[in-house]
Short mmCIF file of C-alpha atoms (C1' of nucleotides) in Angstrom, two decimals:
data_model
loop_
_atom_site.label_atom_id
_atom_site.label_comp_id
_atom_site.label_asym_id
_atom_site.label_seq_id
_atom_site.Cartn_x
_atom_site.Cartn_y
_atom_site.Cartn_z
CA MET H 122 -46.57 -37.91 20.38
CA SER H 123 -42.86 -37.77 21.16
CA ALA H 124 -40.27 -35.88 19.18
CA ILE H 125 -38.66 -39.15 18.24
CA SER H 126 -41.73 -40.59 16.60
CA GLU H 127 -42.18 -37.28 14.81
CA ARG H 128 -38.71 -37.61 13.43
CA ARG H 129 -39.46 -41.15 12.38
CA GLU H 130 -42.57 -40.03 10.61
CA ARG H 131 -40.53 -37.39 8.80
CA GLU H 132 -37.95 -39.96 7.81
CA ARG H 133 -40.68 -42.25 6.64
CA ALA H 134 -42.21 -39.57 4.45
CA HIS H 135 -38.77 -38.80 3.08
CA ARG H 136 -38.14 -42.43 2.28
CA HIS H 137 -41.54 -42.61 0.62
CA GLN H 138 -40.52 -39.92 -1.82
CA LEU H 139 -37.10 -41.49 -2.20
CA ILE H 140 -38.68 -44.68 -3.50
CA ILE H 141 -40.77 -42.74 -5.99
CA THR H 142 -37.88 -40.75 -7.39
CA ALA H 143 -35.65 -43.83 -7.49
CA ALA H 144 -38.27 -45.68 -9.51
CA ARG H 145 -38.60 -42.75 -11.85
CA GLU H 146 -34.87 -42.32 -12.36
CA LEU H 147 -34.39 -46.00 -12.98
CA ALA H 148 -37.22 -45.98 -15.50
CA GLU H 149 -35.89 -42.90 -17.25
CA THR H 150 -32.37 -44.27 -17.62
CA GLU H 151 -33.05 -47.94 -18.29
CA GLY H 152 -36.76 -48.23 -19.06
CA TRP H 153 -39.60 -49.59 -16.96
CA GLU H 154 -38.73 -53.21 -17.65
CA ALA H 155 -35.58 -52.59 -15.56
CA VAL H 156 -37.62 -51.39 -12.61
CA THR H 157 -37.92 -54.52 -10.48
CA THR H 158 -38.64 -54.55 -6.78
CA ARG H 159 -35.18 -55.94 -6.12
CA ARG H 160 -33.30 -53.30 -8.07
CA LEU H 161 -35.48 -50.62 -6.56
CA ALA H 162 -34.80 -51.88 -3.05
CA ASP H 163 -31.09 -51.88 -3.86
CA ARG H 164 -31.26 -48.28 -4.99
CA VAL H 165 -32.92 -46.98 -1.86
CA GLU H 166 -30.61 -49.19 0.23
CA TYR H 167 -33.37 -51.09 1.98
CA SER H 168 -34.71 -54.57 1.61
CA GLN H 169 -37.71 -55.42 -0.56
CA PRO H 170 -40.30 -55.63 2.24
CA VAL H 171 -39.96 -51.94 3.10
CA LEU H 172 -41.30 -51.12 -0.35
CA TYR H 173 -44.45 -52.96 0.61
CA SER H 174 -44.77 -51.05 3.86
CA HIS H 175 -45.05 -47.90 1.74
CA PHE H 176 -46.98 -49.16 -1.28
CA ASN H 177 -49.49 -51.89 -1.90
CA GLY H 178 -47.41 -53.31 -4.70
CA LYS H 179 -45.43 -52.43 -7.76
CA GLU H 180 -48.46 -50.98 -9.50
CA ALA H 181 -48.92 -48.53 -6.65
CA ILE H 182 -45.33 -47.35 -7.09
CA VAL H 183 -45.86 -46.81 -10.80
CA SER H 184 -49.07 -44.97 -9.96
CA ALA H 185 -47.21 -42.66 -7.59
CA VAL H 186 -44.71 -41.82 -10.30
CA ALA H 187 -47.56 -41.24 -12.73
CA LEU H 188 -49.31 -38.94 -10.28
CA ASP H 189 -46.19 -36.80 -10.00
CA GLY H 190 -46.12 -36.77 -13.76
CA PHE H 191 -49.67 -35.50 -14.02
CA GLY H 192 -48.80 -32.66 -11.71
CA GLU H 193 -45.81 -31.70 -13.81
CA LEU H 194 -47.73 -32.01 -17.04
CA ALA H 195 -50.47 -29.72 -15.77
CA ALA H 196 -47.89 -27.13 -14.69
CA HIS H 197 -46.08 -27.42 -18.02
CA LEU H 198 -49.26 -26.89 -20.00
CA ARG H 199 -50.36 -24.03 -17.80
CA ARG H 200 -47.07 -22.19 -18.27
CA ALA H 201 -47.32 -22.63 -22.02
CA ARG H 202 -50.89 -21.38 -22.16
CA GLN H 203 -50.28 -18.32 -20.02
CA ALA H 204 -47.16 -17.33 -21.91
CA ALA H 205 -49.02 -17.27 -25.20
CA ALA H 206 -51.48 -14.80 -26.64
CA PRO H 207 -55.07 -16.06 -26.31
CA GLU H 208 -55.41 -16.84 -30.00
CA GLU H 209 -52.17 -18.81 -29.86
CA ALA H 210 -52.98 -20.63 -26.63
CA LEU H 211 -54.36 -23.72 -28.31
CA ARG H 212 -51.28 -24.22 -30.39
CA ALA H 213 -48.92 -23.49 -27.51
CA VAL H 214 -50.58 -26.01 -25.23
CA CYS H 215 -50.55 -28.71 -27.87
CA LEU H 216 -46.89 -28.10 -28.60
CA ALA H 217 -46.10 -28.21 -24.90
CA TYR H 218 -47.92 -31.52 -24.62
CA LEU H 219 -45.89 -33.13 -27.38
CA GLU H 220 -42.71 -31.71 -25.87
CA PHE H 221 -43.53 -33.20 -22.50
CA ALA H 222 -44.28 -36.60 -23.98
CA THR H 223 -41.12 -36.83 -26.08
CA GLU H 224 -38.78 -35.44 -23.45
CA ARG H 225 -40.00 -37.67 -20.62
CA PRO H 226 -41.02 -40.88 -22.37
CA ALA H 227 -40.75 -43.07 -19.26
CA LEU H 228 -42.87 -40.70 -17.23
CA TYR H 229 -45.42 -40.50 -20.02
CA GLN H 230 -45.54 -44.29 -20.17
CA ALA H 231 -46.34 -44.50 -16.47
CA MET H 232 -49.11 -41.97 -16.92
CA PHE H 233 -50.81 -43.40 -19.98
CA ILE H 234 -49.63 -46.85 -20.94
CA LEU H 235 -48.59 -48.93 -17.95
CA PRO H 236 -51.36 -50.37 -15.79
CA THR H 237 -51.91 -48.23 -12.67
CA ASP H 238 -54.24 -47.95 -9.73
CA LEU H 239 -55.34 -44.43 -10.66
CA THR H 240 -59.03 -43.79 -11.14
CA PHE H 241 -60.13 -41.24 -13.70
CA ALA H 242 -63.35 -39.42 -14.33
CA SER H 243 -64.68 -40.14 -10.87
CA THR H 244 -65.23 -38.23 -7.67
CA GLU H 245 -61.99 -39.62 -6.27
CA THR H 246 -59.94 -38.45 -9.19
CA PRO H 247 -56.85 -36.64 -7.85
CA PRO H 248 -56.84 -32.91 -8.70
CA ALA H 249 -53.63 -33.17 -10.70
CA LEU H 250 -55.33 -35.44 -13.18
CA ARG H 251 -58.14 -32.99 -13.68
CA ALA H 252 -55.82 -29.98 -13.89
CA GLY H 253 -54.02 -31.11 -17.03
CA PHE H 254 -57.27 -31.75 -18.83
CA ASP H 255 -58.59 -28.37 -17.75
CA GLU H 256 -55.72 -26.66 -19.52
CA PHE H 257 -57.07 -28.00 -22.78
CA VAL H 258 -60.59 -26.93 -21.88
CA SER H 259 -59.37 -23.43 -21.09
CA CYS H 260 -58.17 -23.02 -24.65
CA PHE H 261 -61.79 -22.70 -25.74
CA PRO H 262 -64.07 -19.82 -24.80
CA PRO H 263 -66.19 -20.36 -21.67
CA ASP H 264 -69.46 -19.85 -23.53
CA ASN H 265 -68.72 -22.81 -25.76
CA GLU H 266 -70.96 -25.55 -24.47
CA ARG H 267 -69.01 -28.25 -26.20
CA ARG H 268 -65.55 -27.20 -25.06
CA GLU H 269 -65.15 -30.29 -22.90
CA LEU H 270 -65.87 -32.47 -25.88
CA PHE H 271 -63.39 -30.53 -28.00
CA ALA H 272 -60.77 -30.92 -25.31
CA GLU H 273 -61.33 -34.66 -25.14
CA VAL H 274 -60.85 -35.11 -28.86
CA LEU H 275 -57.86 -32.80 -28.93
CA TRP H 276 -56.21 -34.63 -26.09
CA SER H 277 -56.97 -37.98 -27.75
CA ALA H 278 -55.38 -36.86 -30.98
CA LEU H 279 -52.25 -35.66 -29.23
CA HIS H 280 -52.00 -38.88 -27.27
CA GLY H 281 -52.46 -40.91 -30.43
CA ILE H 282 -49.80 -38.95 -32.26
CA THR H 283 -47.48 -39.47 -29.34
CA VAL H 284 -47.77 -43.21 -28.96
CA LEU H 285 -48.06 -44.09 -32.63
CA SER H 286 -44.89 -42.21 -33.47
CA GLU H 287 -43.12 -43.41 -30.34
CA SER H 288 -43.79 -47.02 -31.30
CA GLY H 289 -42.85 -46.39 -34.93
CA ARG H 290 -46.32 -46.93 -36.32
CA ILE H 291 -46.21 -43.55 -38.02
CA PRO H 292 -42.97 -41.86 -39.14
CA PRO H 293 -41.33 -39.98 -36.26
CA ASP H 294 -40.58 -36.93 -38.35
CA ARG H 295 -43.32 -34.62 -39.62
CA GLN H 296 -44.59 -34.18 -36.05
CA GLU H 297 -44.74 -30.46 -36.62
CA ASP H 298 -46.83 -30.84 -39.74
CA ARG H 299 -49.28 -33.03 -37.85
CA LEU H 300 -49.51 -30.45 -35.12
CA ASP H 301 -50.13 -27.71 -37.65
CA PHE H 302 -52.89 -29.63 -39.31
CA LEU H 303 -54.52 -30.62 -36.06
CA VAL H 304 -54.47 -27.14 -34.57
CA THR H 305 -55.77 -25.35 -37.63
CA ARG H 306 -58.55 -27.90 -38.04
CA ILE H 307 -59.62 -27.85 -34.42
CA ALA H 308 -59.08 -24.16 -33.88
CA GLY H 309 -61.83 -23.47 -36.37
CA ALA H 310 -64.21 -24.80 -33.76
CA ARG H 311 -63.17 -22.24 -31.24
CA MET X 145 -39.76 -85.15 -50.33
CA SER X 146 -41.81 -88.05 -49.09
CA ALA X 147 -45.54 -88.00 -48.54
CA ILE X 148 -44.95 -88.52 -44.85
CA SER X 149 -42.86 -85.42 -44.41
CA GLU X 150 -45.44 -83.51 -46.41
CA ARG X 151 -48.10 -84.60 -43.99
CA ARG X 152 -45.88 -83.59 -41.11
CA GLU X 153 -45.35 -80.20 -42.60
CA ARG X 154 -49.09 -79.82 -42.96
CA GLU X 155 -49.63 -80.83 -39.39
CA ARG X 156 -46.95 -78.44 -38.29
CA ALA X 157 -48.57 -75.55 -40.12
CA HIS X 158 -51.89 -76.50 -38.61
CA ARG X 159 -50.42 -76.54 -35.14
CA HIS X 160 -48.81 -73.18 -35.80
CA GLN X 161 -52.20 -71.65 -36.43
CA LEU X 162 -53.64 -73.56 -33.49
CA ILE X 163 -51.21 -71.82 -31.15
CA ILE X 164 -52.12 -68.42 -32.54
CA THR X 165 -55.85 -68.91 -32.21
CA ALA X 166 -55.46 -70.43 -28.75
CA ALA X 167 -53.48 -67.38 -27.61
CA ARG X 168 -56.10 -65.11 -29.08
CA GLU X 169 -59.03 -66.92 -27.51
CA LEU X 170 -57.35 -67.01 -24.14
CA ALA X 171 -56.62 -63.30 -24.35
CA GLU X 172 -60.16 -62.47 -25.43
CA THR X 173 -61.77 -64.42 -22.61
CA GLU X 174 -59.35 -63.78 -19.75
CA GLY X 175 -57.09 -60.96 -20.87
CA TRP X 176 -53.47 -61.01 -22.00
CA GLU X 177 -52.10 -61.29 -18.48
CA ALA X 178 -53.64 -64.78 -18.41
CA VAL X 179 -51.76 -65.81 -21.54
CA THR X 180 -48.71 -67.56 -20.13
CA THR X 181 -46.60 -70.06 -22.00
CA ARG X 182 -47.71 -72.78 -19.60
CA ARG X 183 -51.42 -72.17 -20.01
CA LEU X 184 -50.98 -71.82 -23.74
CA ALA X 185 -49.12 -75.12 -23.93
CA ASP X 186 -51.90 -76.72 -21.89
CA ARG X 187 -54.50 -75.42 -24.31
CA VAL X 188 -52.87 -76.79 -27.42
CA GLU X 189 -52.10 -80.02 -25.54
CA TYR X 190 -48.35 -79.91 -26.06
CA SER X 191 -45.48 -79.09 -23.77
CA GLN X 192 -43.97 -75.63 -23.52
CA PRO X 193 -40.89 -76.26 -25.72
CA VAL X 194 -43.01 -76.87 -28.82
CA LEU X 195 -44.15 -73.26 -28.61
CA TYR X 196 -40.52 -72.27 -29.01
CA SER X 197 -40.07 -74.49 -32.03
CA HIS X 198 -42.75 -72.39 -33.73
CA PHE X 199 -42.02 -68.94 -32.33
CA ASN X 200 -38.95 -67.14 -31.05
CA GLY X 201 -40.69 -66.32 -27.80
CA LYS X 202 -43.86 -65.01 -26.30
CA GLU X 203 -43.54 -61.67 -28.06
CA ALA X 204 -43.50 -63.45 -31.40
CA ILE X 205 -46.76 -65.19 -30.53
CA VAL X 206 -48.38 -61.87 -29.62
CA SER X 207 -47.03 -60.46 -32.86
CA ALA X 208 -48.63 -63.27 -34.84
CA VAL X 209 -51.99 -62.55 -33.23
CA ALA X 210 -51.53 -58.85 -33.93
CA LEU X 211 -50.72 -59.56 -37.56
CA ASP X 212 -53.96 -61.49 -37.96
CA GLY X 213 -55.67 -58.54 -36.34
CA PHE X 214 -54.23 -56.08 -38.83
CA GLY X 215 -55.52 -58.20 -41.67
CA GLU X 216 -59.00 -58.26 -40.18
CA LEU X 217 -58.96 -54.56 -39.42
CA ALA X 218 -58.00 -53.72 -42.99
CA ALA X 219 -60.80 -55.90 -44.35
CA HIS X 220 -63.28 -54.39 -41.90
CA LEU X 221 -62.37 -50.85 -42.88
CA ARG X 222 -62.44 -51.69 -46.56
CA ARG X 223 -65.92 -53.14 -46.35
CA ALA X 224 -67.14 -50.06 -44.51
CA ARG X 225 -65.61 -47.68 -47.03
CA GLN X 226 -66.94 -49.48 -50.09
CA ALA X 227 -70.43 -49.80 -48.66
CA ALA X 228 -70.69 -46.05 -48.14
CA ALA X 229 -71.20 -43.21 -50.57
CA PRO X 230 -67.91 -41.41 -51.31
CA GLU X 231 -68.83 -38.35 -49.27
CA GLU X 232 -69.72 -40.60 -46.35
CA ALA X 233 -66.65 -42.81 -46.65
CA LEU X 234 -64.59 -40.92 -44.10
CA ARG X 235 -67.23 -41.19 -41.46
CA ALA X 236 -67.98 -44.82 -42.22
CA VAL X 237 -64.33 -45.84 -41.94
CA CYS X 238 -63.87 -44.00 -38.65
CA LEU X 239 -66.98 -45.60 -37.22
CA ALA X 240 -65.80 -49.01 -38.36
CA TYR X 241 -62.46 -48.42 -36.68
CA LEU X 242 -64.03 -47.61 -33.32
CA GLU X 243 -66.32 -50.60 -33.68
CA PHE X 244 -63.40 -52.89 -34.29
CA ALA X 245 -61.47 -51.56 -31.32
CA THR X 246 -64.32 -51.84 -28.84
CA GLU X 247 -65.56 -55.22 -30.01
CA ARG X 248 -62.15 -56.90 -29.99
CA PRO X 249 -60.29 -55.18 -27.18
CA ALA X 250 -57.76 -57.97 -26.65
CA LEU X 251 -56.92 -58.09 -30.32
CA TYR X 252 -56.59 -54.33 -30.44
CA GLN X 253 -54.26 -54.45 -27.46
CA ALA X 254 -51.97 -56.90 -29.23
CA MET X 255 -51.91 -54.66 -32.28
CA PHE X 256 -51.26 -51.33 -30.60
CA ILE X 257 -50.34 -51.58 -26.96
CA LEU X 258 -48.43 -54.75 -26.14
CA PRO X 259 -44.77 -54.90 -27.19
CA THR X 260 -44.37 -56.86 -30.43
CA ASP X 261 -41.72 -57.74 -32.96
CA LEU X 262 -43.57 -56.04 -35.80
CA THR X 263 -41.75 -53.35 -37.76
CA PHE X 264 -43.72 -50.45 -39.14
CA ALA X 265 -43.02 -47.81 -41.72
CA SER X 266 -40.18 -49.80 -43.24
CA THR X 267 -39.56 -51.85 -46.37
CA GLU X 268 -40.20 -55.03 -44.43
CA THR X 269 -43.57 -53.88 -43.17
CA PRO X 270 -46.11 -56.67 -43.78
CA PRO X 271 -48.77 -55.70 -46.34
CA ALA X 272 -51.60 -56.09 -43.85
CA LEU X 273 -50.19 -53.27 -41.75
CA ARG X 274 -50.03 -50.98 -44.73
CA ALA X 275 -53.49 -51.95 -45.98
CA GLY X 276 -55.34 -50.66 -42.94
CA PHE X 277 -53.62 -47.33 -43.12
CA ASP X 278 -54.33 -47.08 -46.83
CA GLU X 279 -58.03 -47.28 -46.14
CA PHE X 280 -57.76 -44.00 -44.30
CA VAL X 281 -55.71 -42.48 -47.08
CA SER X 282 -58.30 -43.55 -49.63
CA CYS X 283 -60.91 -41.42 -47.92
CA PHE X 284 -59.18 -38.34 -49.30
CA PRO X 285 -59.04 -37.43 -52.99
CA PRO X 286 -55.93 -38.68 -54.84
CA ASP X 287 -54.90 -35.18 -55.89
CA ASN X 288 -54.56 -34.11 -52.29
CA GLU X 289 -50.83 -34.02 -51.66
CA ARG X 290 -51.25 -34.08 -47.93
CA ARG X 291 -53.65 -36.99 -47.71
CA GLU X 292 -51.08 -39.20 -46.01
CA LEU X 293 -50.59 -36.60 -43.33
CA PHE X 294 -54.34 -36.26 -42.87
CA ALA X 295 -54.65 -40.01 -42.56
CA GLU X 296 -51.93 -40.14 -39.93
CA VAL X 297 -53.60 -37.53 -37.78
CA LEU X 298 -57.01 -39.08 -38.24
CA TRP X 299 -55.71 -42.49 -37.27
CA SER X 300 -53.93 -41.01 -34.27
CA ALA X 301 -57.08 -39.32 -33.06
CA LEU X 302 -59.09 -42.51 -33.37
CA HIS X 303 -56.44 -44.48 -31.56
CA GLY X 304 -56.30 -41.87 -28.82
CA ILE X 305 -60.06 -41.88 -28.40
CA THR X 306 -59.98 -45.66 -28.21
CA VAL X 307 -57.33 -46.09 -25.55
CA LEU X 308 -58.25 -43.10 -23.40
CA SER X 309 -61.84 -44.23 -23.15
CA GLU X 310 -60.88 -47.86 -22.75
CA SER X 311 -58.68 -46.99 -19.78
CA GLY X 312 -61.29 -44.66 -18.31
CA ARG X 313 -59.29 -41.49 -18.83
CA ILE X 314 -62.18 -39.94 -20.73
CA PRO X 315 -65.83 -40.89 -20.14
CA PRO X 316 -66.79 -43.99 -22.12
CA ASP X 317 -70.04 -42.54 -23.32
CA ARG X 318 -70.22 -39.67 -25.83
CA GLN X 319 -68.08 -41.67 -28.26
CA GLU X 320 -70.49 -40.80 -31.02
CA ASP X 321 -70.26 -37.08 -30.30
CA ARG X 322 -66.48 -37.28 -30.47
CA LEU X 323 -66.68 -39.08 -33.76
CA ASP X 324 -69.05 -36.46 -35.12
CA PHE X 325 -66.80 -33.64 -34.11
CA LEU X 326 -63.68 -35.30 -35.43
CA VAL X 327 -65.18 -36.19 -38.80
CA THR X 328 -66.75 -32.83 -39.47
CA ARG X 329 -63.56 -31.03 -38.52
CA ILE X 330 -61.28 -33.24 -40.56
CA ALA X 331 -63.63 -33.70 -43.46
CA GLY X 332 -63.34 -30.01 -44.19
CA ALA X 333 -59.80 -30.73 -45.29
CA ARG X 334 -60.93 -33.14 -47.93
"C1'" DG W 270 -32.82 -48.85 35.43
"C1'" DA W 271 -35.47 -53.15 34.25
"C1'" DC W 272 -39.03 -55.14 31.63
"C1'" DG W 273 -42.87 -56.38 28.72
"C1'" DA W 274 -45.02 -54.34 24.46
"C1'" DC W 275 -44.39 -52.59 20.24
"C1'" DA W 276 -42.47 -51.11 15.94
"C1'" DT W 277 -39.02 -51.74 12.39
"C1'" DC W 278 -36.35 -54.21 9.29
"C1'" DC W 279 -34.09 -58.25 7.12
"C1'" DT W 280 -33.34 -63.11 5.81
"C1'" DA W 281 -35.31 -66.63 3.52
"C1'" DG W 282 -38.56 -68.55 0.79
"C1'" DC W 283 -43.01 -69.25 -2.16
"C1'" DA W 284 -45.39 -69.64 -6.49
"C1'" DA W 285 -45.37 -68.24 -11.12
"C1'" DC W 286 -42.98 -66.40 -15.02
"C1'" DG W 287 -40.20 -66.97 -19.78
"C1'" DC W 288 -37.13 -69.94 -21.57
"C1'" DT W 289 -33.77 -74.03 -22.43
"C1'" DA W 290 -30.68 -78.21 -21.89
"C1'" DG W 291 -30.62 -82.94 -22.19
"C1'" DA W 292 -32.90 -87.45 -22.31
"C1'" DC W 293 -35.99 -90.34 -24.69
"C1'" DG W 294 -38.64 -92.65 -28.20
"C1'" DT W 295 -39.77 -92.63 -33.08
"C1'" DT W 296 -38.82 -92.29 -37.89
"C1'" DC W 297 -35.98 -92.01 -41.86
"C1'" DT W 298 -31.62 -93.41 -44.33
"C1'" DG W 299 -27.69 -96.19 -46.03
"C1'" DC I 146 -30.68 -103.82 -39.49
"C1'" DA I 147 -27.56 -100.19 -37.49
"C1'" DG I 148 -27.15 -95.50 -36.88
"C1'" DA I 149 -28.22 -90.75 -37.81
"C1'" DA I 150 -31.92 -87.37 -37.56
"C1'" DC I 151 -35.99 -85.67 -35.91
"C1'" DG I 152 -39.63 -84.51 -32.66
"C1'" DT I 153 -41.23 -84.25 -28.08
"C1'" DC I 154 -41.13 -84.24 -23.09
"C1'" DT I 155 -39.29 -83.93 -18.33
"C1'" DA I 156 -36.86 -81.28 -15.47
"C1'" DG I 157 -34.71 -77.30 -14.19
"C1'" DC I 158 -32.50 -72.46 -14.50
"C1'" DG I 159 -32.74 -67.68 -13.38
"C1'" DT I 160 -35.88 -63.97 -12.47
"C1'" DT I 161 -40.21 -61.93 -11.18
"C1'" DG I 162 -43.70 -59.88 -7.47
"C1'" DC I 163 -44.74 -60.69 -2.96
"C1'" DT I 164 -44.82 -62.40 2.12
"C1'" DA I 165 -44.13 -65.07 6.52
"C1'" DG I 166 -41.47 -65.17 10.62
"C1'" DG I 167 -37.65 -64.12 13.34
"C1'" DA I 168 -34.03 -60.87 14.91
"C1'" DT I 169 -33.05 -56.31 16.53
"C1'" DG I 170 -33.82 -52.17 18.52
"C1'" DT I 171 -37.06 -48.61 20.71
"C1'" DC I 172 -40.96 -47.32 23.53
"C1'" DG I 173 -43.86 -46.29 27.77
"C1'" DT I 174 -44.41 -47.98 32.50
"C1'" DC I 175 -43.12 -49.25 37.03
#
DNA sequence: GACGACATCCTAGCAACGCTAGACGTTCTG
DNA sequence: CAGAACGTCTAGCGTTGCTAGGATGTCGTC
């Protein structure tokens, strides 16, 4: 393989990431409904068809953004857990989760609300998806046989709180009270 | 007002409901992405513009379906709560909620996931929206000052469990175990 | 260095979408 | 009976995601 085609491959990989970050920025500033293939192509200064040489379709682009998001979420939760004392880990991780969701609403939408190509709970599940969930699991002692179940319910509750308050179905204030209640109730199971 | 215009008003109201039920049926059999204004107009055997003489747009049609859904959900939860002994009410209502969500996925989507015109937690909130939430509140004793907060968190958890399992982000089995865990943990706060 | 083979990228266009203007026939009113 | 008012449809606008096919430039080979 020549040096030129190596360079082209590098440029291609770079452009691949450029599309992803452009989609994310556009979504974060103007919302996902503003992310059209035309506007996206404009942003990266290429024509529409090049998007399709990198991704199978718009859904695949959203999925790529979501995948990045899962990686960041996992790192964010991990930092929070490790910075806290063990008995405070549960609370810290939950707080970090709500922070992440409210500070990056567009990213969170790509991860949990918009339709994507990502497959969960399967052998092909990307590691980043698993990693975030594992942070919740790690808040419970290893000898607890039901820790996975606890983590699932905890995660569900946090997700529910996030989207119901985001969409105005429950009052947006009092988030801290909800967190308090949730953590103290669930922590008893630790 | 003449008898003729009365008849026309009746027919108009009938057609209004016809559009709503047609949208709902189409969504339940083929999913919401199949509900286009053209197909909907075909179904009710009118042209597209008549849809817009009844509703402000597609979102308003989805909202109307969702509103019906909230009424049915409230009734469903109420029946479950009243049929159960007081100490079992919490569990019965939660179970009824999950039942509703899994048996009418398209309806649930309209109520909680698709963008709608509905306003929540405001003075203009339709009674049906309030009624469902109140069923959760009623599971806690009236002298509990934090029962609204408990209901919010409980509802959030159930919603989270619903959408995360629906989208495959948590395994679809074990729903009953999650319900058990959630109820026993929350019920302690009663 | 010339040439066919190949890759890359863009112009142009398709079908489907939500939505609306304007024409047309029908019905009500003076 | 004339004309206003209403209800409905045809036709079309602008936008969407996506793709076919041609132009342009680069590659390995002689």
